[in-house]
Amino acid sequence: MRRLLPLLMLLALAPAWAAHITDRLAVGLYDAPELKGKPQRLLTTGTPLEVLERKGEAVRVRLGDGSSGWVEARYVTEEKPAAAALLEARAEIRRLKERLAASGEGKAAPRPLPSAEQARLGLELGRARARIAELEEKLAELSRLQDAQAELERLRATQAQIRRLLGVSEAEAAGRTPPAGPWRSPWTWLGLIAALAAGAGLGAWWMQQRVRRRFGGLRI
């Protein structure tokens, strides 16, 4: 008995160590180390507690409110459960963000607001870019109109050549009167020539009017 007395005194003087309930929904807190009967209460995951002694597969713990009891030793750990650690980490990140927002640390310096002159120049630059796009579109249209005008000039040259050929026919050159017929009548040829000339003139006028409306009086 005398030999056991010093050991019991050391156990009584040994400091308790802090612990937590592991990742389990709830653990029963019992009156006796046998862990039988109805538990006093249920301890949820992350509940801080103080381990007082260990007996077999049970440990006696003391809670923050001063109450004590026995729980299964395998559900007690010195490390914080993952769920509790995650919550604390998120809370720490939130706290740091609030501090950074309050102190202004970690944020890029705000860009200065543009002056009135810079704003005016920006607007003018935007208008200039829009004008360039408009002019490029008009130049593309002008190129197409110039191609059409060149084709019209070739048609006019062809008509002039036809008129020259019709001006002196083979019958007139031989001194013979061409036989009567709808296509041999001079009035028919004159009407055809007049129609061709009127069509060419109307086409040229229409092309010039389109170019003037498109480019503000520009003549090709």
PDB file of C-alpha atoms in Angstrom:
ATOM      1  CA  MET A   1       0.000   0.000   0.000  1.00  0.00           C
ATOM      2  CA  ARG A   2       2.861   2.359   0.797  1.00  0.00           C
ATOM      3  CA  ARG A   3       4.338   1.651  -2.621  1.00  0.00           C
ATOM      4  CA  LEU A   4       1.074   2.566  -4.371  1.00  0.00           C
ATOM      5  CA  LEU A   5       0.634   5.806  -2.472  1.00  0.00           C
ATOM      6  CA  PRO A   6       3.282   7.818  -4.381  1.00  0.00           C
ATOM      7  CA  LEU A   7       1.848   6.596  -7.705  1.00  0.00           C
ATOM      8  CA  LEU A   8      -1.657   7.640  -6.744  1.00  0.00           C
ATOM      9  CA  MET A   9      -0.376  11.061  -5.676  1.00  0.00           C
ATOM     10  CA  LEU A  10       1.355  11.511  -9.046  1.00  0.00           C
ATOM     11  CA  LEU A  11      -1.798  10.577 -10.899  1.00  0.00           C
ATOM     12  CA  ALA A  12      -3.776  13.027  -8.838  1.00  0.00           C
ATOM     13  CA  LEU A  13      -1.306  15.811  -9.519  1.00  0.00           C
ATOM     14  CA  ALA A  14      -0.972  15.021 -13.253  1.00  0.00           C
ATOM     15  CA  PRO A  15      -2.395  17.878 -15.371  1.00  0.00           C
ATOM     16  CA  ALA A  16      -5.473  17.244 -17.475  1.00  0.00           C
ATOM     17  CA  TRP A  17      -5.133  17.608 -21.250  1.00  0.00           C
ATOM     18  CA  ALA A  18      -7.435  19.323 -23.662  1.00  0.00           C
ATOM     19  CA  ALA A  19      -9.286  17.301 -26.257  1.00  0.00           C
ATOM     20  CA  HIS A  20     -12.272  17.319 -28.595  1.00  0.00           C
ATOM     21  CA  ILE A  21     -14.972  14.982 -29.752  1.00  0.00           C
ATOM     22  CA  THR A  22     -13.990  13.482 -33.119  1.00  0.00           C
ATOM     23  CA  ASP A  23     -15.938  13.565 -36.366  1.00  0.00           C
ATOM     24  CA  ARG A  24     -19.083  11.841 -35.162  1.00  0.00           C
ATOM     25  CA  LEU A  25     -22.534  13.280 -34.933  1.00  0.00           C
ATOM     26  CA  ALA A  26     -22.965  12.703 -31.185  1.00  0.00           C
ATOM     27  CA  VAL A  27     -21.299  10.857 -28.308  1.00  0.00           C
ATOM     28  CA  GLY A  28     -23.004   9.894 -25.071  1.00  0.00           C
ATOM     29  CA  LEU A  29     -21.733  11.282 -21.753  1.00  0.00           C
ATOM     30  CA  TYR A  30     -22.263   8.653 -19.021  1.00  0.00           C
ATOM     31  CA  ASP A  31     -22.034   8.638 -15.230  1.00  0.00           C
ATOM     32  CA  ALA A  32     -19.887   5.475 -15.004  1.00  0.00           C
ATOM     33  CA  PRO A  33     -16.977   4.104 -17.050  1.00  0.00           C
ATOM     34  CA  GLU A  34     -19.056   1.061 -18.017  1.00  0.00           C
ATOM     35  CA  LEU A  35     -20.949   3.403 -20.418  1.00  0.00           C
ATOM     36  CA  LYS A  36     -24.258   1.721 -19.734  1.00  0.00           C
ATOM     37  CA  GLY A  37     -27.721   3.042 -19.204  1.00  0.00           C
ATOM     38  CA  LYS A  38     -29.051   6.364 -20.359  1.00  0.00           C
ATOM     39  CA  PRO A  39     -26.400   9.019 -21.013  1.00  0.00           C
ATOM     40  CA  GLN A  40     -26.478  12.329 -19.191  1.00  0.00           C
ATOM     41  CA  ARG A  41     -26.321  14.202 -22.474  1.00  0.00           C
ATOM     42  CA  LEU A  42     -25.034  13.972 -26.023  1.00  0.00           C
ATOM     43  CA  LEU A  43     -21.826  15.710 -27.039  1.00  0.00           C
ATOM     44  CA  THR A  44     -21.655  16.858 -30.649  1.00  0.00           C
ATOM     45  CA  THR A  45     -18.615  16.921 -32.921  1.00  0.00           C
ATOM     46  CA  GLY A  46     -16.027  19.506 -31.947  1.00  0.00           C
ATOM     47  CA  THR A  47     -17.169  19.869 -28.344  1.00  0.00           C
ATOM     48  CA  PRO A  48     -14.132  21.077 -26.362  1.00  0.00           C
ATOM     49  CA  LEU A  49     -13.458  19.116 -23.203  1.00  0.00           C
ATOM     50  CA  GLU A  50     -10.753  18.303 -20.684  1.00  0.00           C
ATOM     51  CA  VAL A  51      -9.614  14.706 -20.119  1.00  0.00           C
ATOM     52  CA  LEU A  52      -9.299  13.889 -16.420  1.00  0.00           C
ATOM     53  CA  GLU A  53      -8.545  10.164 -16.367  1.00  0.00           C
ATOM     54  CA  ARG A  54      -8.706   7.027 -18.457  1.00  0.00           C
ATOM     55  CA  LYS A  55     -10.128   3.641 -17.536  1.00  0.00           C
ATOM     56  CA  GLY A  56     -10.128   0.850 -20.085  1.00  0.00           C
ATOM     57  CA  GLU A  57     -12.026   2.008 -23.193  1.00  0.00           C
ATOM     58  CA  ALA A  58     -13.504   5.040 -21.421  1.00  0.00           C
ATOM     59  CA  VAL A  59     -12.186   8.422 -20.328  1.00  0.00           C
ATOM     60  CA  ARG A  60     -13.580  10.824 -17.799  1.00  0.00           C
ATOM     61  CA  VAL A  61     -13.894  14.322 -19.152  1.00  0.00           C
ATOM     62  CA  ARG A  62     -14.901  17.725 -17.883  1.00  0.00           C
ATOM     63  CA  LEU A  63     -16.848  20.142 -20.056  1.00  0.00           C
ATOM     64  CA  GLY A  64     -16.663  23.878 -20.230  1.00  0.00           C
ATOM     65  CA  ASP A  65     -19.642  24.300 -17.932  1.00  0.00           C
ATOM     66  CA  GLY A  66     -17.929  22.263 -15.183  1.00  0.00           C
ATOM     67  CA  SER A  67     -19.945  19.076 -15.610  1.00  0.00           C
ATOM     68  CA  SER A  68     -18.081  15.768 -16.023  1.00  0.00           C
ATOM     69  CA  GLY A  69     -18.724  12.213 -17.113  1.00  0.00           C
ATOM     70  CA  TRP A  70     -17.436   9.262 -19.082  1.00  0.00           C
ATOM     71  CA  VAL A  71     -17.234   8.866 -22.864  1.00  0.00           C
ATOM     72  CA  GLU A  72     -15.736   6.307 -25.211  1.00  0.00           C
ATOM     73  CA  ALA A  73     -12.007   6.941 -25.539  1.00  0.00           C
ATOM     74  CA  ARG A  74     -11.918   6.295 -29.293  1.00  0.00           C
ATOM     75  CA  TYR A  75     -14.109   9.339 -29.895  1.00  0.00           C
ATOM     76  CA  VAL A  76     -11.788  11.706 -28.024  1.00  0.00           C
ATOM     77  CA  THR A  77      -8.816  13.300 -29.785  1.00  0.00           C
ATOM     78  CA  GLU A  78      -6.342  16.074 -29.092  1.00  0.00           C
ATOM     79  CA  GLU A  79      -6.667  17.329 -32.651  1.00  0.00           C
ATOM     80  CA  LYS A  80      -9.578  19.401 -33.786  1.00  0.00           C
ATOM     81  CA  PRO A  81     -12.031  17.513 -35.993  1.00  0.00           C
ATOM     82  CA  ALA A  82     -11.944  18.278 -39.674  1.00  0.00           C
ATOM     83  CA  ALA A  83     -15.366  19.916 -39.643  1.00  0.00           C
ATOM     84  CA  ALA A  84     -14.413  22.236 -36.797  1.00  0.00           C
ATOM     85  CA  ALA A  85     -11.046  23.041 -38.390  1.00  0.00           C
ATOM     86  CA  LEU A  86     -12.768  23.884 -41.668  1.00  0.00           C
ATOM     87  CA  LEU A  87     -15.197  26.223 -39.978  1.00  0.00           C
ATOM     88  CA  GLU A  88     -12.364  27.965 -38.161  1.00  0.00           C
ATOM     89  CA  ALA A  89     -10.358  28.302 -41.371  1.00  0.00           C
ATOM     90  CA  ARG A  90     -13.299  29.868 -43.162  1.00  0.00           C
ATOM     91  CA  ALA A  91     -13.868  32.222 -40.292  1.00  0.00           C
ATOM     92  CA  GLU A  92     -10.186  33.203 -40.352  1.00  0.00           C
ATOM     93  CA  ILE A  93     -10.295  33.878 -44.090  1.00  0.00           C
ATOM     94  CA  ARG A  94     -13.408  35.986 -43.626  1.00  0.00           C
ATOM     95  CA  ARG A  95     -11.750  37.920 -40.834  1.00  0.00           C
ATOM     96  CA  LEU A  96      -8.627  38.560 -42.895  1.00  0.00           C
ATOM     97  CA  LYS A  97     -10.687  39.785 -45.820  1.00  0.00           C
ATOM     98  CA  GLU A  98     -12.486  42.196 -43.556  1.00  0.00           C
ATOM     99  CA  ARG A  99      -9.176  43.486 -42.213  1.00  0.00           C
ATOM    100  CA  LEU A 100      -7.778  43.919 -45.706  1.00  0.00           C
ATOM    101  CA  ALA A 101     -10.880  45.754 -46.796  1.00  0.00           C
ATOM    102  CA  ALA A 102     -10.674  48.030 -43.773  1.00  0.00           C
ATOM    103  CA  SER A 103      -6.960  48.766 -44.042  1.00  0.00           C
ATOM    104  CA  GLY A 104      -6.705  48.837 -47.831  1.00  0.00           C
ATOM    105  CA  GLU A 105      -3.791  46.395 -47.794  1.00  0.00           C
ATOM    106  CA  GLY A 106      -3.523  43.841 -50.549  1.00  0.00           C
ATOM    107  CA  LYS A 107      -5.596  45.866 -52.992  1.00  0.00           C
ATOM    108  CA  ALA A 108      -4.325  47.444 -56.182  1.00  0.00           C
ATOM    109  CA  ALA A 109      -4.175  51.193 -56.193  1.00  0.00           C
ATOM    110  CA  PRO A 110      -7.354  52.628 -57.769  1.00  0.00           C
ATOM    111  CA  ARG A 111      -6.970  54.060 -61.235  1.00  0.00           C
ATOM    112  CA  PRO A 112      -7.371  57.835 -61.347  1.00  0.00           C
ATOM    113  CA  LEU A 113     -10.522  59.127 -62.933  1.00  0.00           C
ATOM    114  CA  PRO A 114     -10.015  60.523 -66.461  1.00  0.00           C
ATOM    115  CA  SER A 115      -9.913  64.281 -66.812  1.00  0.00           C
ATOM    116  CA  ALA A 116     -12.391  66.234 -68.910  1.00  0.00           C
ATOM    117  CA  GLU A 117      -9.830  66.565 -71.693  1.00  0.00           C
ATOM    118  CA  GLN A 118      -9.139  62.831 -71.664  1.00  0.00           C
ATOM    119  CA  ALA A 119     -12.846  62.095 -71.766  1.00  0.00           C
ATOM    120  CA  ARG A 120     -13.307  64.455 -74.730  1.00  0.00           C
ATOM    121  CA  LEU A 121     -10.414  62.868 -76.597  1.00  0.00           C
ATOM    122  CA  GLY A 122     -11.834  59.435 -75.904  1.00  0.00           C
ATOM    123  CA  LEU A 123     -15.170  60.428 -77.409  1.00  0.00           C
ATOM    124  CA  GLU A 124     -13.471  61.907 -80.439  1.00  0.00           C
ATOM    125  CA  LEU A 125     -11.430  58.750 -80.870  1.00  0.00           C
ATOM    126  CA  GLY A 126     -14.603  56.698 -80.838  1.00  0.00           C
ATOM    127  CA  ARG A 127     -16.211  58.908 -83.451  1.00  0.00           C
ATOM    128  CA  ALA A 128     -13.081  58.713 -85.621  1.00  0.00           C
ATOM    129  CA  ARG A 129     -13.091  54.932 -85.488  1.00  0.00           C
ATOM    130  CA  ALA A 130     -16.750  54.857 -86.496  1.00  0.00           C
ATOM    131  CA  ARG A 131     -16.037  57.264 -89.356  1.00  0.00           C
ATOM    132  CA  ILE A 132     -13.151  55.100 -90.582  1.00  0.00           C
ATOM    133  CA  ALA A 133     -15.401  52.053 -90.655  1.00  0.00           C
ATOM    134  CA  GLU A 134     -18.019  54.011 -92.607  1.00  0.00           C
ATOM    135  CA  LEU A 135     -15.474  55.265 -95.128  1.00  0.00           C
ATOM    136  CA  GLU A 136     -14.049  51.792 -95.650  1.00  0.00           C
ATOM    137  CA  GLU A 137     -17.537  50.563 -96.451  1.00  0.00           C
ATOM    138  CA  LYS A 138     -18.065  53.422 -98.900  1.00  0.00           C
ATOM    139  CA  LEU A 139     -14.718  52.749-100.595  1.00  0.00           C
ATOM    140  CA  ALA A 140     -15.721  49.147-101.119  1.00  0.00           C
ATOM    141  CA  GLU A 141     -19.002  50.321-102.623  1.00  0.00           C
ATOM    142  CA  LEU A 142     -17.162  52.850-104.809  1.00  0.00           C
ATOM    143  CA  SER A 143     -14.906  50.109-106.152  1.00  0.00           C
ATOM    144  CA  ARG A 144     -17.964  48.102-107.153  1.00  0.00           C
ATOM    145  CA  LEU A 145     -19.524  51.193-108.798  1.00  0.00           C
ATOM    146  CA  GLN A 146     -16.325  51.887-110.714  1.00  0.00           C
ATOM    147  CA  ASP A 147     -16.356  48.342-112.056  1.00  0.00           C
ATOM    148  CA  ALA A 148     -19.957  48.833-113.138  1.00  0.00           C
ATOM    149  CA  GLN A 149     -19.065  52.151-114.789  1.00  0.00           C
ATOM    150  CA  ALA A 150     -16.241  50.476-116.722  1.00  0.00           C
ATOM    151  CA  GLU A 151     -18.640  47.791-117.920  1.00  0.00           C
ATOM    152  CA  LEU A 152     -21.087  50.500-118.999  1.00  0.00           C
ATOM    153  CA  GLU A 153     -18.365  52.244-121.016  1.00  0.00           C
ATOM    154  CA  ARG A 154     -17.570  48.986-122.791  1.00  0.00           C
ATOM    155  CA  LEU A 155     -21.249  48.592-123.649  1.00  0.00           C
ATOM    156  CA  ARG A 156     -21.314  52.135-125.022  1.00  0.00           C
ATOM    157  CA  ALA A 157     -18.307  51.384-127.224  1.00  0.00           C
ATOM    158  CA  THR A 158     -20.007  48.269-128.530  1.00  0.00           C
ATOM    159  CA  GLN A 159     -23.160  50.244-129.328  1.00  0.00           C
ATOM    160  CA  ALA A 160     -21.134  52.870-131.172  1.00  0.00           C
ATOM    161  CA  GLN A 161     -19.480  50.184-133.243  1.00  0.00           C
ATOM    162  CA  ILE A 162     -22.865  48.672-134.064  1.00  0.00           C
ATOM    163  CA  ARG A 163     -24.183  52.080-135.111  1.00  0.00           C
ATOM    164  CA  ARG A 164     -21.209  52.577-137.410  1.00  0.00           C
ATOM    165  CA  LEU A 165     -21.799  49.195-138.955  1.00  0.00           C
ATOM    166  CA  LEU A 166     -25.490  49.912-139.405  1.00  0.00           C
ATOM    167  CA  GLY A 167     -24.773  53.325-140.901  1.00  0.00           C
ATOM    168  CA  VAL A 168     -23.361  51.736-144.090  1.00  0.00           C
ATOM    169  CA  SER A 169     -24.990  48.401-144.869  1.00  0.00           C
ATOM    170  CA  GLU A 170     -23.960  45.892-147.529  1.00  0.00           C
ATOM    171  CA  ALA A 171     -27.072  46.681-149.607  1.00  0.00           C
ATOM    172  CA  GLU A 172     -26.236  50.380-149.711  1.00  0.00           C
ATOM    173  CA  ALA A 173     -22.617  49.674-150.584  1.00  0.00           C
ATOM    174  CA  ALA A 174     -23.727  47.483-153.561  1.00  0.00           C
ATOM    175  CA  GLY A 175     -26.254  50.101-154.695  1.00  0.00           C
ATOM    176  CA  ARG A 176     -29.125  47.702-154.288  1.00  0.00           C
ATOM    177  CA  THR A 177     -32.358  48.324-152.457  1.00  0.00           C
ATOM    178  CA  PRO A 178     -32.849  45.817-149.695  1.00  0.00           C
ATOM    179  CA  PRO A 179     -35.946  43.712-149.947  1.00  0.00           C
ATOM    180  CA  ALA A 180     -38.949  44.731-147.929  1.00  0.00           C
ATOM    181  CA  GLY A 181     -39.329  43.141-144.500  1.00  0.00           C
ATOM    182  CA  PRO A 182     -39.747  44.130-140.892  1.00  0.00           C
ATOM    183  CA  TRP A 183     -35.999  43.948-140.174  1.00  0.00           C
ATOM    184  CA  ARG A 184     -35.010  45.496-143.517  1.00  0.00           C
ATOM    185  CA  SER A 185     -37.043  48.695-142.990  1.00  0.00           C
ATOM    186  CA  PRO A 186     -34.876  51.763-142.190  1.00  0.00           C
ATOM    187  CA  TRP A 187     -37.445  52.909-139.656  1.00  0.00           C
ATOM    188  CA  THR A 188     -37.021  49.666-137.783  1.00  0.00           C
ATOM    189  CA  TRP A 189     -33.260  50.133-137.599  1.00  0.00           C
ATOM    190  CA  LEU A 190     -33.640  53.756-136.610  1.00  0.00           C
ATOM    191  CA  GLY A 191     -36.038  52.778-133.842  1.00  0.00           C
ATOM    192  CA  LEU A 192     -33.664  50.072-132.630  1.00  0.00           C
ATOM    193  CA  ILE A 193     -30.719  52.459-132.601  1.00  0.00           C
ATOM    194  CA  ALA A 194     -32.752  55.104-130.773  1.00  0.00           C
ATOM    195  CA  ALA A 195     -33.835  52.552-128.175  1.00  0.00           C
ATOM    196  CA  LEU A 196     -30.259  51.396-127.633  1.00  0.00           C
ATOM    197  CA  ALA A 197     -29.015  54.961-127.283  1.00  0.00           C
ATOM    198  CA  ALA A 198     -31.821  55.867-124.876  1.00  0.00           C
ATOM    199  CA  GLY A 199     -31.084  52.767-122.786  1.00  0.00           C
ATOM    200  CA  ALA A 200     -27.393  53.581-122.601  1.00  0.00           C
ATOM    201  CA  GLY A 201     -28.061  57.186-121.660  1.00  0.00           C
ATOM    202  CA  LEU A 202     -30.582  56.236-119.013  1.00  0.00           C
ATOM    203  CA  GLY A 203     -28.182  53.689-117.546  1.00  0.00           C
ATOM    204  CA  ALA A 204     -25.362  56.248-117.373  1.00  0.00           C
ATOM    205  CA  TRP A 205     -27.625  58.841-115.748  1.00  0.00           C
ATOM    206  CA  TRP A 206     -28.858  56.333-113.165  1.00  0.00           C
ATOM    207  CA  MET A 207     -25.296  55.319-112.301  1.00  0.00           C
ATOM    208  CA  GLN A 208     -24.183  58.923-111.852  1.00  0.00           C
ATOM    209  CA  GLN A 209     -27.176  59.753-109.668  1.00  0.00           C
ATOM    210  CA  ARG A 210     -26.445  56.737-107.434  1.00  0.00           C
ATOM    211  CA  VAL A 211     -22.825  57.725-107.046  1.00  0.00           C
ATOM    212  CA  ARG A 212     -23.768  61.318-106.190  1.00  0.00           C
ATOM    213  CA  ARG A 213     -26.274  60.234-103.549  1.00  0.00           C
ATOM    214  CA  ARG A 214     -23.820  57.753-102.060  1.00  0.00           C
ATOM    215  CA  PHE A 215     -20.790  60.038-101.929  1.00  0.00           C
ATOM    216  CA  GLY A 216     -22.259  63.503-101.615  1.00  0.00           C
ATOM    217  CA  GLY A 217     -21.902  64.779-105.172  1.00  0.00           C
ATOM    218  CA  LEU A 218     -18.744  62.826-106.082  1.00  0.00           C
ATOM    219  CA  ARG A 219     -18.457  62.249-109.832  1.00  0.00           C
ATOM    220  CA  ILE A 220     -16.678  59.278-111.334  1.00  0.00           C
TER     221      ILE A 220
END
